[in-house]
Coordinates of C-alpha atoms in Angstrom, one line a residue:
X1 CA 0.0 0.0 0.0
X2 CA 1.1 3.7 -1.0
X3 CA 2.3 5.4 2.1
X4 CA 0.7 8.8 2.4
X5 CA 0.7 11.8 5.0
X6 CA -2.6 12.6 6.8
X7 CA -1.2 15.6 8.7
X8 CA 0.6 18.5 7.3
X9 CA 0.8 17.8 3.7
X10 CA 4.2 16.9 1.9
X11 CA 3.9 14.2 -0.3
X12 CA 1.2 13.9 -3.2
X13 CA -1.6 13.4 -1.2
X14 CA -5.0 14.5 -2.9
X15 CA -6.0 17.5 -1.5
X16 CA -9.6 17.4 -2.0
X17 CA -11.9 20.3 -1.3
X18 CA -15.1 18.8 0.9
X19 CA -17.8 19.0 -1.2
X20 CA -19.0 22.7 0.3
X21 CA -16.0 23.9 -1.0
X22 CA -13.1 23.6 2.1
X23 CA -9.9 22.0 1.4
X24 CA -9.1 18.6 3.6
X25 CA -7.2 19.0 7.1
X26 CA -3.7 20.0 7.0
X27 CA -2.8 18.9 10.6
X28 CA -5.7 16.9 11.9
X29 CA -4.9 13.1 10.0
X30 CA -7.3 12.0 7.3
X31 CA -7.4 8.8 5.8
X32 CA -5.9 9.0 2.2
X33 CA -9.7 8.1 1.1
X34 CA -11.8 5.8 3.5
X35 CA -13.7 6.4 6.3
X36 CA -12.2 5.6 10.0
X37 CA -13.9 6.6 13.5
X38 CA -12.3 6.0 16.9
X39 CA -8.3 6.2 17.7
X40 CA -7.4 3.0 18.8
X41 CA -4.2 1.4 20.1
X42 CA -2.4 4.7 20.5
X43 CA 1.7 4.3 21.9
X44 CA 5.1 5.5 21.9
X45 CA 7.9 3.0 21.0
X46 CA 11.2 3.9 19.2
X47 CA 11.3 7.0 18.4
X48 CA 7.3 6.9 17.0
X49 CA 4.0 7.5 18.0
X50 CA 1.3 4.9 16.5
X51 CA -2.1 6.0 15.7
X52 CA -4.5 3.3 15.2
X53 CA -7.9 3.3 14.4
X54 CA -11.3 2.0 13.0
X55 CA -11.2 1.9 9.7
X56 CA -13.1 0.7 7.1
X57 CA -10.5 0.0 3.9
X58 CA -12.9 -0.7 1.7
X59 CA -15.4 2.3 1.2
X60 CA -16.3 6.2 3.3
X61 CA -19.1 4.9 5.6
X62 CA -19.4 2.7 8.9
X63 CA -18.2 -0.7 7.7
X64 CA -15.8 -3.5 7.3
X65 CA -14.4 -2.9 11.3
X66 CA -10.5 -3.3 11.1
X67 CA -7.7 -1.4 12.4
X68 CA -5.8 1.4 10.3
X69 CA -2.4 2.3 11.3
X70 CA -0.5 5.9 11.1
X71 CA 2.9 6.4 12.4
X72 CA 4.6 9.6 13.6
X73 CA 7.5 11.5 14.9
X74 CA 6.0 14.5 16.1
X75 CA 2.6 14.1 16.6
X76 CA 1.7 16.1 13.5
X77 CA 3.1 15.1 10.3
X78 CA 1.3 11.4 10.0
X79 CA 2.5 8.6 7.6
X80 CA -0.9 6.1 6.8
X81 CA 0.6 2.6 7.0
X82 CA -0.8 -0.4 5.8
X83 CA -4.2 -2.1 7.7
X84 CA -2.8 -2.9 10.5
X85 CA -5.9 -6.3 11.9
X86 CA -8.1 -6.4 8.8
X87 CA -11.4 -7.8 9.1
X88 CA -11.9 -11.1 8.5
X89 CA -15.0 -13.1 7.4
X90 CA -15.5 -14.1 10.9
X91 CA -14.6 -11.4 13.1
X92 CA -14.8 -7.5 12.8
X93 CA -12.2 -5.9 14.6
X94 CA -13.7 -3.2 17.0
X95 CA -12.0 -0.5 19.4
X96 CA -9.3 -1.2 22.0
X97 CA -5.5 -0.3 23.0
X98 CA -2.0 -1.4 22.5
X99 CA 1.3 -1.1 25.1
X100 CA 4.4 -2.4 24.5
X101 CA 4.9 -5.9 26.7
X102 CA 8.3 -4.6 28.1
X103 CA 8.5 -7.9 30.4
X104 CA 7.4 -10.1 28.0
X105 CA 4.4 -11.0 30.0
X106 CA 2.6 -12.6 27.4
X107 CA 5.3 -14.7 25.7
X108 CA 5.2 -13.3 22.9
X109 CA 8.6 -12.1 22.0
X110 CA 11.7 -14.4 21.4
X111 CA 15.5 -13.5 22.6
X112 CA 16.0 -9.7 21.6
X113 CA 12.7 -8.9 20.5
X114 CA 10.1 -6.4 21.9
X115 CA 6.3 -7.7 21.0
X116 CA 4.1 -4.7 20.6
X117 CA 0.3 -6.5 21.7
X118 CA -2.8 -5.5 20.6
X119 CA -6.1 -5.7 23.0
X120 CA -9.1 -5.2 21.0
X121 CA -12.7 -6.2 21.4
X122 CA -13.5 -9.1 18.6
X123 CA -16.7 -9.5 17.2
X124 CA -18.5 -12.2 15.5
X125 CA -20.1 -12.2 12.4
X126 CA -21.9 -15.5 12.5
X127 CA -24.8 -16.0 14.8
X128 CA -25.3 -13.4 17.9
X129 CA -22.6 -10.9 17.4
X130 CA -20.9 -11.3 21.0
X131 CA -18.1 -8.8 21.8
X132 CA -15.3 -10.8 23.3
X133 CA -11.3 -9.1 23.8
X134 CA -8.3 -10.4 21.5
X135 CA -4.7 -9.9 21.0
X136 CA -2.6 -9.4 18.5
X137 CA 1.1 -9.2 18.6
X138 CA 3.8 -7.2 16.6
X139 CA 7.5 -8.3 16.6
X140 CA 8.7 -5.9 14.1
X141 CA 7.4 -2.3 15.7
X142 CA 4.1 -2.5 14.2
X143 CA 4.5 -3.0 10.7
X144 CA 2.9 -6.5 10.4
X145 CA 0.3 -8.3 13.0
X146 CA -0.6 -12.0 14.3
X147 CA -3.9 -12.9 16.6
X148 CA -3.2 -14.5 18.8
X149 CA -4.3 -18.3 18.2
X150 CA -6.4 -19.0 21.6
X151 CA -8.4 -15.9 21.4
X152 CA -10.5 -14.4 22.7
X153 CA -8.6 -13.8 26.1
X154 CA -12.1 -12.8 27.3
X155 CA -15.5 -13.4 26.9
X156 CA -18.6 -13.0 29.1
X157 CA -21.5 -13.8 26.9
X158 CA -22.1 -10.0 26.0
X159 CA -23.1 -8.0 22.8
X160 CA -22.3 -5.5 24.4
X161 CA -18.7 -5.6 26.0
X162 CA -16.6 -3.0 24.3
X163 CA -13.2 -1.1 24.2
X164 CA -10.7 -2.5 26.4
X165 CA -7.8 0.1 27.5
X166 CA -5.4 -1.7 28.9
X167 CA -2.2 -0.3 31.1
X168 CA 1.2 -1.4 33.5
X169 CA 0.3 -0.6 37.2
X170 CA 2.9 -1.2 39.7
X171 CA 6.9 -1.6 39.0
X172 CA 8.4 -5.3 38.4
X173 CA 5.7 -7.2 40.8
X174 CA 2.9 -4.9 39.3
X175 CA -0.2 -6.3 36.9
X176 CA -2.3 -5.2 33.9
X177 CA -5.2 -3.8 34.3
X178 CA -7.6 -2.8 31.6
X179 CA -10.8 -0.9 32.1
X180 CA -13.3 -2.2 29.8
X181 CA -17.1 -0.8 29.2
X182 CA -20.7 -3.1 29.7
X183 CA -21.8 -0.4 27.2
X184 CA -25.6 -0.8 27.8
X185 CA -25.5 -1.3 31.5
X186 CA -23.2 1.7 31.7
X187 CA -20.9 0.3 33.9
X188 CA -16.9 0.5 33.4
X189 CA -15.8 -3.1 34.5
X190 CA -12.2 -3.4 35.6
X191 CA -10.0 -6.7 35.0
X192 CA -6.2 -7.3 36.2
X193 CA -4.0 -10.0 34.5
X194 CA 0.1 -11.2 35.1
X195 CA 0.0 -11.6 31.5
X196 CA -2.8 -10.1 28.9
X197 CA -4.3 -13.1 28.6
X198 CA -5.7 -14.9 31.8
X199 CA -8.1 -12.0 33.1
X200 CA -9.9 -11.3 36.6
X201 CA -12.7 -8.9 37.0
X202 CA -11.9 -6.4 39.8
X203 CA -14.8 -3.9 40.2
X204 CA -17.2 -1.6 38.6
X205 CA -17.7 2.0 38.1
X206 CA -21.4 3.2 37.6
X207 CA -23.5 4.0 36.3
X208 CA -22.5 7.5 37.1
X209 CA -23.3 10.8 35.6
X210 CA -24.1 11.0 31.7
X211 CA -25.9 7.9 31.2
X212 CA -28.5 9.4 28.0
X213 CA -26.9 7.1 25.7
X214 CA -24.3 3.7 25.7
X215 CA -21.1 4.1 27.3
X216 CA -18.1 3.2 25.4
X217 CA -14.2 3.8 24.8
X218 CA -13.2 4.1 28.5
X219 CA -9.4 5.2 29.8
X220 CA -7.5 5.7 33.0
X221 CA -4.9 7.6 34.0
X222 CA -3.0 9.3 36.8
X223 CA -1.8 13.1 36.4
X224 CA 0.0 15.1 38.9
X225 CA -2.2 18.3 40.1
X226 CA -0.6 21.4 38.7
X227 CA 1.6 23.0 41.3
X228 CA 1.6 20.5 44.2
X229 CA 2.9 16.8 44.4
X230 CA -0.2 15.4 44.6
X231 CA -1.7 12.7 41.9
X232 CA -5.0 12.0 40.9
X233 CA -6.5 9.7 38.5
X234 CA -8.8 9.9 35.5
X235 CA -11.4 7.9 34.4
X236 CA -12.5 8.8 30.9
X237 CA -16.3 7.7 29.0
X238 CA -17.5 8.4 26.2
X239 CA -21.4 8.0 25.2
X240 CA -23.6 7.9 22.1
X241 CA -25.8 9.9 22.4
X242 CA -26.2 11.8 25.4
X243 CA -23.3 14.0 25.6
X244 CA -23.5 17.7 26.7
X245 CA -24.0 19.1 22.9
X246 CA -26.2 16.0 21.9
X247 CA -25.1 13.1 19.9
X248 CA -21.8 11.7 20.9
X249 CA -19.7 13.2 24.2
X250 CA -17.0 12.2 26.4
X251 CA -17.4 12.8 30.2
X252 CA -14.3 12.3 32.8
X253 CA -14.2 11.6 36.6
X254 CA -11.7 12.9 38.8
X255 CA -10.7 10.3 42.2
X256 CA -8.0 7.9 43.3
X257 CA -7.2 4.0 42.0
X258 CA -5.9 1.6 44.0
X259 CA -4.8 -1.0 41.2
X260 CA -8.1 -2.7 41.2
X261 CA -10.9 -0.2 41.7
X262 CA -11.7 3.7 40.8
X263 CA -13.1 5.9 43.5
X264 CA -14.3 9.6 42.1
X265 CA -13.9 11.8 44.4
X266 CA -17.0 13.9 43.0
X267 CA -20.6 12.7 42.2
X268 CA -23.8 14.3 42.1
X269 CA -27.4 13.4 41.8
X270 CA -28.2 16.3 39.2
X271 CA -30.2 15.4 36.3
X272 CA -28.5 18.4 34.6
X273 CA -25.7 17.5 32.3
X274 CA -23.5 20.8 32.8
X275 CA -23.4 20.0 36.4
X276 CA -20.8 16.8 35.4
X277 CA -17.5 17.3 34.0
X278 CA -17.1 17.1 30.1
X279 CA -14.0 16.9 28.2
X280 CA -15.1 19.0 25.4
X281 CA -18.4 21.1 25.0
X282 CA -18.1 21.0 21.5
X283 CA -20.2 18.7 18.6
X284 CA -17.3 17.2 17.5
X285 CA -14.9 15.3 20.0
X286 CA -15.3 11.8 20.6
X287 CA -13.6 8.0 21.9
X288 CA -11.0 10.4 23.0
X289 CA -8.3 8.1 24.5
X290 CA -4.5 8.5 25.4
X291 CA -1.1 7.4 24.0
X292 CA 0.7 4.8 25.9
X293 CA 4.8 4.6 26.9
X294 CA 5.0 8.1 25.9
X295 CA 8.5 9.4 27.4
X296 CA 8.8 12.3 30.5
X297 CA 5.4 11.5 31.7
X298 CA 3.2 13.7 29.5
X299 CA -0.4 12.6 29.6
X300 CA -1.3 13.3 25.4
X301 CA -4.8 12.1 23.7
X302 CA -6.4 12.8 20.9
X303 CA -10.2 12.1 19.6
X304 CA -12.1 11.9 16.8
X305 CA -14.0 14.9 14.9
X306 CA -17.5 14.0 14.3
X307 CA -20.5 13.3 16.2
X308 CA -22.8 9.8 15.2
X309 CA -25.3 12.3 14.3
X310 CA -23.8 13.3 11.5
X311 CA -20.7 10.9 10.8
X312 CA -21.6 8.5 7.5
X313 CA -23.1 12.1 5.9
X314 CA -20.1 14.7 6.5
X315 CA -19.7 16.2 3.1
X316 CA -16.2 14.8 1.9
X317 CA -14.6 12.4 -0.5
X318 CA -13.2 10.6 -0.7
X319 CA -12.1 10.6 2.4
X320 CA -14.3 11.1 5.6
X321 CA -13.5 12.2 9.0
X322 CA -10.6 13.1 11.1
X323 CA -9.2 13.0 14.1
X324 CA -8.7 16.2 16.7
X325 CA -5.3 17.7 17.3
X326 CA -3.3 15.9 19.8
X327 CA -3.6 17.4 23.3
X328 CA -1.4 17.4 26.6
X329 CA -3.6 17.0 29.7
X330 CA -2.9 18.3 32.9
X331 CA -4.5 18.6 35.9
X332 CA -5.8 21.7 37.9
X333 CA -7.6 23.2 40.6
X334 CA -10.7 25.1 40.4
X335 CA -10.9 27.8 43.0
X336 CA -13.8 25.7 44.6
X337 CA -11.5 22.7 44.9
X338 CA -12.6 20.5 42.1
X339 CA -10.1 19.1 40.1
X340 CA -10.9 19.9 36.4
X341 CA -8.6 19.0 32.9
X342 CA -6.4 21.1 30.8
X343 CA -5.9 20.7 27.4
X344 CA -3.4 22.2 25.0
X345 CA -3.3 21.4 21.5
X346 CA 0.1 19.9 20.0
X347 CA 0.8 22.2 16.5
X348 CA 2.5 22.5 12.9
X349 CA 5.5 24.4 13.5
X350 CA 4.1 26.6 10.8
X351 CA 1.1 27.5 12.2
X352 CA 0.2 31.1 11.0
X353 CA -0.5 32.8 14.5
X354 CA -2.8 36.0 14.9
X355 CA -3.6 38.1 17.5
X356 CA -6.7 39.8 18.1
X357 CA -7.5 43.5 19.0
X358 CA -10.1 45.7 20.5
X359 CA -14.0 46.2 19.6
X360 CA -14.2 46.1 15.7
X361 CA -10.6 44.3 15.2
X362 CA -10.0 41.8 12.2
X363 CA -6.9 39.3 12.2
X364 CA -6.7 37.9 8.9
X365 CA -4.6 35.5 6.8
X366 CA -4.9 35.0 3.0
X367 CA -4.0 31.2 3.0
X368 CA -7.1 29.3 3.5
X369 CA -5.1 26.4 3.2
X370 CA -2.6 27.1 6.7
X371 CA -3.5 26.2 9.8
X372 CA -4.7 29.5 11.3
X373 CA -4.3 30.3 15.2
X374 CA -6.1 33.2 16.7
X375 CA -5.5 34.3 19.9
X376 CA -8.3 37.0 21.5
X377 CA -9.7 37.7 24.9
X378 CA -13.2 39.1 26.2
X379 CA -13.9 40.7 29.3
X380 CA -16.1 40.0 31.7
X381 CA -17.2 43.1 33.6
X382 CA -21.0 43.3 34.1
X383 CA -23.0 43.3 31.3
X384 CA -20.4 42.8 28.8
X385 CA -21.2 40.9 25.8
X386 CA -18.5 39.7 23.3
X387 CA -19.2 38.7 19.8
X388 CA -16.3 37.0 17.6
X389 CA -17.3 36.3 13.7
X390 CA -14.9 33.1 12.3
X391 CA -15.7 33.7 8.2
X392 CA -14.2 33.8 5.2
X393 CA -12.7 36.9 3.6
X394 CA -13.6 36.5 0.3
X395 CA -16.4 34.0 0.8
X396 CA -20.7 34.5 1.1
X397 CA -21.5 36.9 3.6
X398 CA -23.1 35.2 6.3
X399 CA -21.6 31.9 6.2
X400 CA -19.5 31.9 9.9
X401 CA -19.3 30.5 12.9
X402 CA -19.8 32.9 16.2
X403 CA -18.3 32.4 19.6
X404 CA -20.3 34.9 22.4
X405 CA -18.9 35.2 25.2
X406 CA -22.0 36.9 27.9
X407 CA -20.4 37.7 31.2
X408 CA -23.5 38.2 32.8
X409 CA -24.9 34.5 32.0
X410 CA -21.8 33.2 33.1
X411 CA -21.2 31.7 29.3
X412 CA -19.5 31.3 26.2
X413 CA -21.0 29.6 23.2
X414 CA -20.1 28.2 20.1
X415 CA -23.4 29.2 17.0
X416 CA -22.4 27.2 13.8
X417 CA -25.7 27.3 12.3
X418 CA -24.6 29.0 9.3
X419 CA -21.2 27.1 9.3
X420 CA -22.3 24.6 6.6
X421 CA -22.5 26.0 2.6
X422 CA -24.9 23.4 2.2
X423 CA -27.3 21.7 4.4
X424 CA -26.0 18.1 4.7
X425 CA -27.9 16.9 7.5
X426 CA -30.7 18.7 9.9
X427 CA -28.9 17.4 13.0
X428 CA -25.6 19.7 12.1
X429 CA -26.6 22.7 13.0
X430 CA -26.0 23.9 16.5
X431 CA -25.8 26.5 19.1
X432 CA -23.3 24.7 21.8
X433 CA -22.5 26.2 25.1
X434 CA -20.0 26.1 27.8
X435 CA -19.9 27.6 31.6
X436 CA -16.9 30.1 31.8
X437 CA -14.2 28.6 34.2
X438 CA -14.0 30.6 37.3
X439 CA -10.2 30.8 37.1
X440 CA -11.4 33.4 34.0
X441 CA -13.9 35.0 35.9
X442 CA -11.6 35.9 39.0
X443 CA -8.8 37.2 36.2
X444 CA -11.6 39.6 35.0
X445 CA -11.3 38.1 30.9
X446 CA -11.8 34.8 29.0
X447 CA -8.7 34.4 27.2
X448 CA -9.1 31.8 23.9
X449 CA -7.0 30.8 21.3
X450 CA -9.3 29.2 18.2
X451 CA -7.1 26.6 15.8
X452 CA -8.5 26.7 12.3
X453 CA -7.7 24.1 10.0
X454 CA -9.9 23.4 7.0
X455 CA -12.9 22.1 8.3
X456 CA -12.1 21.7 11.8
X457 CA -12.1 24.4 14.3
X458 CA -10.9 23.8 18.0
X459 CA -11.6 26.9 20.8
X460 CA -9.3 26.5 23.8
X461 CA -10.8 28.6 26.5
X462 CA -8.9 30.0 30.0
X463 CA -5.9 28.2 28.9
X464 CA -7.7 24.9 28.2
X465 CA -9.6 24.6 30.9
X466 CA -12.2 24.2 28.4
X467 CA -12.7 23.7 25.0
X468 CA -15.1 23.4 21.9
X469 CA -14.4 21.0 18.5
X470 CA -16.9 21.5 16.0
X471 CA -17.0 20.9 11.9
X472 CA -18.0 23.6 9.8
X473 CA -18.2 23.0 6.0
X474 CA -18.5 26.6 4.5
X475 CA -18.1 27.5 0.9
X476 CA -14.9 29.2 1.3
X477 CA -12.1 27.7 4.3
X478 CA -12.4 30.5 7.4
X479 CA -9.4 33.1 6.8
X480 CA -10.6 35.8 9.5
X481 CA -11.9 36.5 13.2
X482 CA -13.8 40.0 13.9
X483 CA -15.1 41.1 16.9
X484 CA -18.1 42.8 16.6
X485 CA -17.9 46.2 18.2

């Protein structure tokens, strides 16, 4: 298979426009021309990151479940590799992790090799389609794949028993563990194993919080909390539908793991969705899971860009969908002592960055092919309300997308109604909305920094604190910010 680059652009990749008229990604990875959803497998080893992902390698709708593969050396510039676990006529190959089996756990590697293994949820095609977890191993740092011959490693008699993410807790005498999701019974099982394949269930987590739609693509974590020595974990879900801007959405818990069980440290009773905390507020930002191995410690994910809504309609070819920018997490303190994420995106060195002014200001940049980064800030004195236009320069009045930022309400918002040159799909539309982090409101201003690229916009608001990832398809790519005076 031709090797091709799905971030920024420097082979002989077709550039194809979407079909509104904007030009493909530049630094968020396409597929050269089929259709992929969830990250998958996502690690460090050797010098590169791995990206894999669902992936259907025969057509630009849901289909066909295997694993794609992209490689990388600095989480921008991505290299599509061969399929990685095709599909087989027995067994679709759903969602799940990879690590690198440093200690040779599972057996898999001879004298001075390193297996790279696989966990991914298998599904059969004959008779009921139960969800069971395989491996698959690498011996030659990713580039080729064997199942393992006993699978599945795990199998409890579900449909609906999805998405392991699987991780090393503990030094030499430590275990796997791998959080895995009942989807339907929105619970978040947890299984330890010596060796990936012999597995014992743990505990449970939930159902907690968002529980409007199934629960899938689970991750955990621990992060240091910004300025003190203290660690917490994470517990990541994802749902369909249900999330805060409807459709897809990925919620996260904050509390402590013990090696066998999750505790969150924060859970409430509210029916009302903004009360829990979401990992982006946007329509657009979903199975978002985290890289494995990766050196120094840093905590990086990335998701993908489209909401089930929408997904098998999105107005490209012939490729369709992408993933989000990679983004570091960290971990903060809100001044009422909840522990809530930041997220900073990773970017193209040759980002074109532009800085907004005062009341009536334009920052502009003729390329609409670059990657575009405005930075602007709103304040937040009583009764202020801020009003920033994302449009086109030479394109159809009226076609934008508006962030307003209402200090009185206590919100920002994201209005991409008229974001779309053509009307794809009646559920695209959408007026989403965010609380403003109270580390903005004590500073007096809502600082954001909006990433443009193509069709994808990311807002990264009081430093990441939060954030919004939404599509827009207009007729001409966004080249310019206003604020309205």
């Amino acid at each position: 298979m031709t090797q091709h680059t799905g971030g920024t652009m420097t082979d002989d990749r077709p550039a194809e426009r979407t079909a509104a008229g904007t030009p493909r990604p530049r630094a968020h990875f396409t597929a050269r021309d089929t259709w992929f959803n969830d990250p998958n497998g996502l690690l460090f080893h050797d010098g590169v990151y791995h990206l894999f992902f669902q992936n259907n390698p025969h057509g630009s709708t849901w289909g066909n479940m295997s694993w794609g593969h992209a490689t990388s050396t600095d989480l921008v510039e991505w290299t599509e590799q061969p399929v990685a676990i095709p599909c087989t006529e027995d067994e679709l190959v759903f969602s799940g992790s990879a690590v690198v089996d440093h200690r040779n756990t599972a057996g898999f590697a001879g004298d001075d090799e390193t297996a790279l293994v696989a966990i991914y949820t298998s599904v059969a095609t004959d008779g009921p389609a139960l969800q069971t977890q395989s491996l698959a191993y690498s011996l030659d740092a990713g580039a080729t794949w064997t199942r393992y011959a006993s699978n599945p490693v795990l199998d409890i008699g579900s449909a609906e028993f999805r998405d392991p993410k699987v991780f090393w807790h503990g030094g030499e005498d430590g275990h796997w563990v791998m959080p895995v999701v009942e989807a339907t019974e929105h619970l978040v099982a947890v299984y330890t194993s010596p060796d990936l394949k012999d597995w014992t269930r743990a505990s449970d987590f939930g159902p907690a919080h968002a529980v409007g739609g199934v629960w899938e693509c689970p991750d955990l974590f621990p992060l240091r909390v910004e300025g003190t020595d203290e660690t917490r974990w994470v517990l990541i879900v994802s749902l369909n539908p249900g999330g805060i801007a409807g459709g897809s959405g990925t919620q996260y818990f904050v509390g402590d793991f013990d090696g066998e069980r999750f505790t969150a440290e924060r859970l409430t009773d509210s029916p009302d969705l903004v009360d829990y905390d979401w990992l982006d507020f946007g329509r657009d930002y979903y199975a978002a899971v985290s890289f494995s191995n990766v050196p120094d410690g840093r905590r990086l994910m990335i998701g993908w860009a489209s909401n089930w809504d929408y997904a098998n309609d999105t107005p490209t070819a012939p490729w369709r969908s992408a993933m989000s920018l990679v983004r570091e997490i960290g971990l903060t303190r809100a001044r009422d002592g909840r522990h809530v994420l930041r997220q900073l995106p990773v970017l193209p060195d040759d980002a074109v960055r532009l800085t907004l002014g005062a009341a009536g200001a334009v920052a502009q940049h003729d390329d609409g092919a670059a990657v575009l980064v405005f930075d602007a800030s709103a304040p937040l004195s009583a009764g202020s309300v801020t009003t920033f236009v994302l449009d086109a320069a030479d394109g159809p009045a009226g076609e934008d997308l508006r962030l307003v930022v209402d200090a009185d309400a206590g919100t920002f918002s994201c209005d991409r109604t008229r974001s779309a040159g053509e009307v794809f799909h009646a559920d695209f539309a959408s007026v989403d909305t965010a609380p403003i982090p109270d580390a903005a409101q004590a500073a007096g201003s809502l600082e954001l920094q909006i990433v443009v690229d193509a069709c994808v916009v990311e807002v990264y608001a009081a430093g990441g604190v939060a954030t919004f990832t939404e599509l827009v398809f207009p007729s001409a790519p966004y080249t310019r910010l206003r604020r309205l005076a």
